[in-house]
PDB file of C-alpha atoms in Angstrom:
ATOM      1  CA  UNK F1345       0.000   0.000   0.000  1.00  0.00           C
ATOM      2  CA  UNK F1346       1.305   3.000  -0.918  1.00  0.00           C
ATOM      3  CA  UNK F1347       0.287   6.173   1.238  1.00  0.00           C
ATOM      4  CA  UNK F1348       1.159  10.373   1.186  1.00  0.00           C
ATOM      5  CA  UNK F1349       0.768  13.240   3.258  1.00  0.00           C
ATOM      6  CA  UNK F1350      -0.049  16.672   2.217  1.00  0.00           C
ATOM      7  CA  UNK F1351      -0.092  19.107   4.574  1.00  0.00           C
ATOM      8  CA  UNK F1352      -0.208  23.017   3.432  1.00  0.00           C
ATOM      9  CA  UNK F1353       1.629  24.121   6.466  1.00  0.00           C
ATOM     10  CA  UNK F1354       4.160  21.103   6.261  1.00  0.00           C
ATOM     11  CA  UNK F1355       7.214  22.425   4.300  1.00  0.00           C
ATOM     12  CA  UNK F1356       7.143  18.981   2.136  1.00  0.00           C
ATOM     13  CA  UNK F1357       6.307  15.820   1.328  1.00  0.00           C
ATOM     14  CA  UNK F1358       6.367  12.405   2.592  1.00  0.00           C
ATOM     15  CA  UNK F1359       5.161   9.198   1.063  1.00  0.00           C
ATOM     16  CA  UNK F1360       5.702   5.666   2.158  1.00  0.00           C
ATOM     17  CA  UNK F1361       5.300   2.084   1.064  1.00  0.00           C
ATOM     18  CA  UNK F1362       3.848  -0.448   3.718  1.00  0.00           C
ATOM     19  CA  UNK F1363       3.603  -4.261   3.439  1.00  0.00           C
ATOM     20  CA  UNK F1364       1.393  -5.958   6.699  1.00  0.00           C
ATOM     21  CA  UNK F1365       2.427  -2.536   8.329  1.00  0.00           C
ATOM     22  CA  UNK F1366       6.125  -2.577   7.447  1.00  0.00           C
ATOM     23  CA  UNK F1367       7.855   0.168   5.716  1.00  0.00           C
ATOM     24  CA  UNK F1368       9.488  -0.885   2.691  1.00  0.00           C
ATOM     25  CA  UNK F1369      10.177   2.351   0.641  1.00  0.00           C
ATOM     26  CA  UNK F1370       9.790   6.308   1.244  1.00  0.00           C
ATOM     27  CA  UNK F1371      10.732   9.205  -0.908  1.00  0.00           C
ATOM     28  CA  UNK F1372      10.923  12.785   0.746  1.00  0.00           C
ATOM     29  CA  UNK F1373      10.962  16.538  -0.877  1.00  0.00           C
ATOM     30  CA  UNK F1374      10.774  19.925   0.850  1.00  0.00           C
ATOM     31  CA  UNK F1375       9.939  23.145  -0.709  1.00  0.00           C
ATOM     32  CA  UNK F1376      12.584  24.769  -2.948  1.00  0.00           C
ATOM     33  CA  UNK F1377      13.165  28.231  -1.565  1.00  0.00           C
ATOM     34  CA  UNK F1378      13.342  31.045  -3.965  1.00  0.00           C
ATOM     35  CA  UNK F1379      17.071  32.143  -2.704  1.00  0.00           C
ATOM     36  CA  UNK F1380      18.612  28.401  -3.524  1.00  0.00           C
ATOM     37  CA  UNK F1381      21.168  28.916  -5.834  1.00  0.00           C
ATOM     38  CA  UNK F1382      19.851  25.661  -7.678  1.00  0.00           C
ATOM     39  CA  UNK F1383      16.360  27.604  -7.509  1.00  0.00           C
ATOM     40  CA  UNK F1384      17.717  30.739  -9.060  1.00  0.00           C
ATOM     41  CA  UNK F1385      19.606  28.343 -12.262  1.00  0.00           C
ATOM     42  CA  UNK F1386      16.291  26.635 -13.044  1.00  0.00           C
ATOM     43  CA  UNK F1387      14.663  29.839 -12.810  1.00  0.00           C
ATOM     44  CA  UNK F1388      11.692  28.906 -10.972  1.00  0.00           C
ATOM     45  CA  UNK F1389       9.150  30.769 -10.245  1.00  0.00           C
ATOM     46  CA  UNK F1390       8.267  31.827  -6.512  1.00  0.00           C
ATOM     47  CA  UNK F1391       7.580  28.991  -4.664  1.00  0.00           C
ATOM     48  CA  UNK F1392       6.603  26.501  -7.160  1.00  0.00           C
ATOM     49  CA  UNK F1393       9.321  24.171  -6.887  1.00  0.00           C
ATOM     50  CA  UNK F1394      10.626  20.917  -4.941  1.00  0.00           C
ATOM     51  CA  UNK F1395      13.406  19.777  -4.276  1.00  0.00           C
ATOM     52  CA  UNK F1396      13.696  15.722  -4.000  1.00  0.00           C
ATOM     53  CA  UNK F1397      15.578  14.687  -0.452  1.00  0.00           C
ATOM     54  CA  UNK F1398      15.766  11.547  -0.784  1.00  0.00           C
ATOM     55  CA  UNK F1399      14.463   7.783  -2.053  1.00  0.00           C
ATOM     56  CA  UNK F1400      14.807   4.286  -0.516  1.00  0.00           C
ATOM     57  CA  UNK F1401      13.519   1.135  -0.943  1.00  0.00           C
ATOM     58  CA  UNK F1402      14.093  -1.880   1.335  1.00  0.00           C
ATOM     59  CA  UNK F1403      16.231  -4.492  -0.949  1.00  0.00           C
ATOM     60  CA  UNK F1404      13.953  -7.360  -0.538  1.00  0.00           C
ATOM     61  CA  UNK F1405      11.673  -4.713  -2.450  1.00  0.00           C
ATOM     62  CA  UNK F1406      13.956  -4.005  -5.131  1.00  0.00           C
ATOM     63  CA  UNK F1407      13.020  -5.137  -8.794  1.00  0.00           C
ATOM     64  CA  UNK F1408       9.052  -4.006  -8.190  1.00  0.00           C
ATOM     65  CA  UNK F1409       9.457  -0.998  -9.754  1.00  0.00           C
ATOM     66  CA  UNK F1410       8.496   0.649  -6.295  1.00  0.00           C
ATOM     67  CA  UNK F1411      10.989   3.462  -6.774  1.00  0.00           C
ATOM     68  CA  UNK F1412       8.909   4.726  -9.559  1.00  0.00           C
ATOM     69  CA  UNK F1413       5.744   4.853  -7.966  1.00  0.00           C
ATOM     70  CA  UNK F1414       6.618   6.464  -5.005  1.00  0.00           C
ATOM     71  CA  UNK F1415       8.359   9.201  -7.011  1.00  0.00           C
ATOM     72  CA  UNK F1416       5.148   9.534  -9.091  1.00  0.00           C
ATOM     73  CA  UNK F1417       2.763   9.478  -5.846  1.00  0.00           C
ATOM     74  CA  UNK F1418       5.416  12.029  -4.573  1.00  0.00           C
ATOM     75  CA  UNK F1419       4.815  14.440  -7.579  1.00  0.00           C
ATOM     76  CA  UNK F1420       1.052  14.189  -6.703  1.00  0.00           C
ATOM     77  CA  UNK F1421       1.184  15.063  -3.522  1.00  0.00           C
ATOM     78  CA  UNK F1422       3.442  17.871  -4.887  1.00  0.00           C
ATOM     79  CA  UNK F1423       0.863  18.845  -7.345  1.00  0.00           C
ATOM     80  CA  UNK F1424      -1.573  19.072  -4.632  1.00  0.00           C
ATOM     81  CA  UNK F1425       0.021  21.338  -2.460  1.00  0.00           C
ATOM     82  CA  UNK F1426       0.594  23.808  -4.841  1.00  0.00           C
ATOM     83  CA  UNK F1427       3.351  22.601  -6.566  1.00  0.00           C
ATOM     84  CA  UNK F1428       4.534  22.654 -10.770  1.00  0.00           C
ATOM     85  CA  UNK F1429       8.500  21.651 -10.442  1.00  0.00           C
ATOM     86  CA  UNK F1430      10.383  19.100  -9.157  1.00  0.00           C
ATOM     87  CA  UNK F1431      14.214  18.869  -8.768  1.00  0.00           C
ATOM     88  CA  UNK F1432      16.699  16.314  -7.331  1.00  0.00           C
ATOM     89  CA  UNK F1433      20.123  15.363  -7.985  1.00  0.00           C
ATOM     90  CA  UNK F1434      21.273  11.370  -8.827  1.00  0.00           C
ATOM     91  CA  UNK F1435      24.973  10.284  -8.074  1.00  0.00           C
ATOM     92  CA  UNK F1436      26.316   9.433 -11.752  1.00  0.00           C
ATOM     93  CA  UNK F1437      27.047   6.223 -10.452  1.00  0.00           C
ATOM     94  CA  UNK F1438      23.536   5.397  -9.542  1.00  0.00           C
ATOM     95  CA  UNK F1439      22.340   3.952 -12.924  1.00  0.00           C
ATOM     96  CA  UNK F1440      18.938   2.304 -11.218  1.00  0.00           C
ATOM     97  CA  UNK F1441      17.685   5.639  -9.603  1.00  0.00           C
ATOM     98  CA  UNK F1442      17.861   7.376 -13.363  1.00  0.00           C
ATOM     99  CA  UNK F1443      16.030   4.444 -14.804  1.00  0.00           C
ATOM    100  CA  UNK F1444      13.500   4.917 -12.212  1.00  0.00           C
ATOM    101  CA  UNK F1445      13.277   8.593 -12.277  1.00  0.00           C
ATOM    102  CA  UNK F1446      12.758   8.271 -16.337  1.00  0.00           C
ATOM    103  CA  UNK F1447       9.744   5.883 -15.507  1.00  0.00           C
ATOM    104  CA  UNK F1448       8.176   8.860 -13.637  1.00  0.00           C
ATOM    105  CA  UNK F1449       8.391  10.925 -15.749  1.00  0.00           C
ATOM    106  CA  UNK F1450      11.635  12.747 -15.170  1.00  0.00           C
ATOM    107  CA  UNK F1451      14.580  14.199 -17.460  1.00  0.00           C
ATOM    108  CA  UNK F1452      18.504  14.847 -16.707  1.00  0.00           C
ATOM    109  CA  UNK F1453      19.100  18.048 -17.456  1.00  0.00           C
ATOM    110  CA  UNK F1454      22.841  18.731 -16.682  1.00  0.00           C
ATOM    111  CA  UNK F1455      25.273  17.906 -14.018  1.00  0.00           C
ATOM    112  CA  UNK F1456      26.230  19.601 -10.617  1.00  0.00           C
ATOM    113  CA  UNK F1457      29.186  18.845  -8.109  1.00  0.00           C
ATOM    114  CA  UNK F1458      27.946  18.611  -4.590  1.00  0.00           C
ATOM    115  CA  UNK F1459      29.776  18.072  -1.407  1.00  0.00           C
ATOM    116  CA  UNK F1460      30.033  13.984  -2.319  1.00  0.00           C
ATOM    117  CA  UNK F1461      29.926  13.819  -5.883  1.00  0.00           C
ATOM    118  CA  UNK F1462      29.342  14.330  -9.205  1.00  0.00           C
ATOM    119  CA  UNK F1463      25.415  14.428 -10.031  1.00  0.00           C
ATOM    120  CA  UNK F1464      22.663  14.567 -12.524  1.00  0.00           C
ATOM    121  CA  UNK F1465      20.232  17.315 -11.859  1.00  0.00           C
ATOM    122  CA  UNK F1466      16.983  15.423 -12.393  1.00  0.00           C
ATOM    123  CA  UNK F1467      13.699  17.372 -13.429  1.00  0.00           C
ATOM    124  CA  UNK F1468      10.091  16.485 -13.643  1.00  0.00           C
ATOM    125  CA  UNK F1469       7.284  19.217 -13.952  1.00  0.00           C
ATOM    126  CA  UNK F1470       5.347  21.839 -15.741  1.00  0.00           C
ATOM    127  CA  UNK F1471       8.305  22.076 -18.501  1.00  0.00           C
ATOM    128  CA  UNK F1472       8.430  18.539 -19.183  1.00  0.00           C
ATOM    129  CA  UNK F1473       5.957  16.091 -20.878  1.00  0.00           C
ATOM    130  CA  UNK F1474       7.583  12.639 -21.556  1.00  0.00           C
ATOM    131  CA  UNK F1475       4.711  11.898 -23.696  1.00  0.00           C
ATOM    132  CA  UNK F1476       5.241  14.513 -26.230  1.00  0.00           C
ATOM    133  CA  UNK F1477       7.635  13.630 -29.490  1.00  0.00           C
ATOM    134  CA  UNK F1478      10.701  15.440 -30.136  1.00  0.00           C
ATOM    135  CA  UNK F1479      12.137  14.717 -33.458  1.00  0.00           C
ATOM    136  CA  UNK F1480      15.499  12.835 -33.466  1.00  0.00           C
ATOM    137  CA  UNK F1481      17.912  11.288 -30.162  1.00  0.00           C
ATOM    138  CA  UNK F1482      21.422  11.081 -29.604  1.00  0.00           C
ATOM    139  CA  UNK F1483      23.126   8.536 -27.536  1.00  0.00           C
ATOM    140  CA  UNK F1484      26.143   8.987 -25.108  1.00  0.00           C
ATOM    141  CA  UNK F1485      28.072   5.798 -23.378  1.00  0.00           C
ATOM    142  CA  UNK F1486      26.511   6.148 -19.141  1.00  0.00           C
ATOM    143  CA  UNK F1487      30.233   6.859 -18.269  1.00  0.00           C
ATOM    144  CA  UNK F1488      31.070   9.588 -21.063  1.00  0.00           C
ATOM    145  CA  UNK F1489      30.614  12.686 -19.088  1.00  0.00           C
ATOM    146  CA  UNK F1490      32.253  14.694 -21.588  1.00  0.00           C
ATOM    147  CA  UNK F1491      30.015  13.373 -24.262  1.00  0.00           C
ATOM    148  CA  UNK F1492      26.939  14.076 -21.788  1.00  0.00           C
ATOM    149  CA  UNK F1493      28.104  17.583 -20.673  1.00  0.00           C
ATOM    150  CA  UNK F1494      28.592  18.345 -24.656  1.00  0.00           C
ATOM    151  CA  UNK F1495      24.983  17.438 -25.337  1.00  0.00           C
ATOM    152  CA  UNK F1496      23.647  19.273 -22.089  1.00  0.00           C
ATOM    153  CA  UNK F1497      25.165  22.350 -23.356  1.00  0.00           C
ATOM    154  CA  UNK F1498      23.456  21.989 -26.160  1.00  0.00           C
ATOM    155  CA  UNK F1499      20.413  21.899 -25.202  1.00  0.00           C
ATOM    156  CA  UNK F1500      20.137  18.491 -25.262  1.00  0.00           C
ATOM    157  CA  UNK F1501      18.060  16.068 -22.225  1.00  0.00           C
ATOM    158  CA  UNK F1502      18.864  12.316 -21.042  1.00  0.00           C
ATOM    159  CA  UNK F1503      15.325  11.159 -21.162  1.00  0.00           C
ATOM    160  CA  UNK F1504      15.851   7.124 -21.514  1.00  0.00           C
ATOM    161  CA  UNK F1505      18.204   4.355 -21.351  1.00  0.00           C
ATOM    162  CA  UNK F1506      19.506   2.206 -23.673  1.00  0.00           C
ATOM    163  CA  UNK F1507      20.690  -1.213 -22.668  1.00  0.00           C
ATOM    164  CA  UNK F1508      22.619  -2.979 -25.850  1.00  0.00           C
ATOM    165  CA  UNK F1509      25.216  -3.253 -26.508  1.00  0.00           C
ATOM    166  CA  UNK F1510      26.112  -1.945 -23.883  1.00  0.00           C
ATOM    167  CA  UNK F1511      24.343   1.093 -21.517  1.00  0.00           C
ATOM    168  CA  UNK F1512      23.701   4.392 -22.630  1.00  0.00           C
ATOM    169  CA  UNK F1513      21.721   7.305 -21.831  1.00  0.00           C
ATOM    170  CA  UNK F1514      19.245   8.793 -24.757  1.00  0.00           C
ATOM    171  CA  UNK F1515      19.041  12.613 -25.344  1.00  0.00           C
ATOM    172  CA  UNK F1516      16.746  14.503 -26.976  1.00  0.00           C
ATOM    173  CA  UNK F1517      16.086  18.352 -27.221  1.00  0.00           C
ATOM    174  CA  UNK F1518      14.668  20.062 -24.487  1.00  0.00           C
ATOM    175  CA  UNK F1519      11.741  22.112 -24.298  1.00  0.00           C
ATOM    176  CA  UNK F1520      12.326  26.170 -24.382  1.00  0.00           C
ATOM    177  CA  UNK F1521      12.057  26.523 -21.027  1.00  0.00           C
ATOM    178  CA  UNK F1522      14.897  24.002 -20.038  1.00  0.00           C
ATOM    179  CA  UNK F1523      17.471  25.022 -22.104  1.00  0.00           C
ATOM    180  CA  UNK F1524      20.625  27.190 -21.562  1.00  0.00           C
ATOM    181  CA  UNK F1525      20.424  26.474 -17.176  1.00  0.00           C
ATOM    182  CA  UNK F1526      24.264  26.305 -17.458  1.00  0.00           C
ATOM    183  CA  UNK F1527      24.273  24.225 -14.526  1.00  0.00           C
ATOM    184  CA  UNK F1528      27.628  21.629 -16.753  1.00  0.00           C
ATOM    185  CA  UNK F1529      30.173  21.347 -13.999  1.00  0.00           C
ATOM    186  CA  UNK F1530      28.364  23.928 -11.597  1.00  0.00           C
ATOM    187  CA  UNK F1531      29.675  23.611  -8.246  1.00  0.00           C
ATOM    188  CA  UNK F1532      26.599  23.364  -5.462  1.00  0.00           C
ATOM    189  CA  UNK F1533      27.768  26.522  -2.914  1.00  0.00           C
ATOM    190  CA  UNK F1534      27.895  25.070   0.831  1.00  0.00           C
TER     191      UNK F1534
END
């Protein structure tokens, strides 16, 4: 059973996955505030963003897809309480959180440096429909950043995976409003 909590005077969201009462998987956001310098990149506007915290699932759950649907029941609850952006970072070495964030919906939009690694900067929202056709892809190897950073300067999105012959992320264009963030090898200020 999968439940959330929406709260207007909560700051953000939880949801949580229970089996015969057991937590098995939780995913976490708070409010982006407008002075975050990764608020400021994306250009968001006043308080209409999230930022992701955080996503775990018990590994005796792993392999249900459960990842994806808490994200997804995440961004509803986000919806709800007012919100039309979501953003979150993904170690580059984390290859099953990107395939889950792309099954809800998400694209990679750059990279960022925190204070532990290297990251994708994640985005789901308002200025992104999955759904919607974009003529033509390009593919870059999972562990060619320079490849990756080349197409994210360009304007280009990871949106999918490809697994053969061997793994590699699929870019397409981005949508106006995603373009030019210049976030390529942006350092995250502490």
């Amino acid at each position: 059973m999968l439940e959330g909590i929406v709260r207007r005077e909560m700051p953000g969201v939880a949801v949580g996955a229970y089996v015969a009462g057991r937590l098995v998987g939780y995913s976490l956001s708070r409010r982006l505030s407008t002075d975050n310098p990764l608020a400021t990149a994306m250009r968001f506007p006043d308080s209409s963003a999230y930022v992701g915290l955080g996503t775990a699932v018990h590994p005796d759950w792993t392999g249900h897809v459960l990842m994806a649907r808490l994200l997804r029941l995440r961004g509803a609850c986000e919806v709800e309480a007012g919100g039309r952006h979501v953003v979150g970072l993904i170690d580059v070495r984390n290859l099953a959180s990107v395939g889950n964030a792309f099954r809800a919906g998400a694209v990679l939009v750059g990279t960022l440096r925190d204070a532990t690694s290297l990251n994708w900067v994640a985005y789901a929202g308002r200025w992104f429909d999955p759904t919607v056709p974009y003529p033509g892809s390009m593919i870059a190897a999972m562990d060619d950043l320079v490849e990756q950073d080349r197409l994210f300067s360009r304007d280009w999105g990871a949106c999918g995976l490809k697994a053969r012959p061997e793994r590699h992320l699929v870019f397409r264009q981005l949508p106006r409003q995603l373009c030019g963030l210049g976030l390529d090898g942006w350092t995250m200020p502490e």
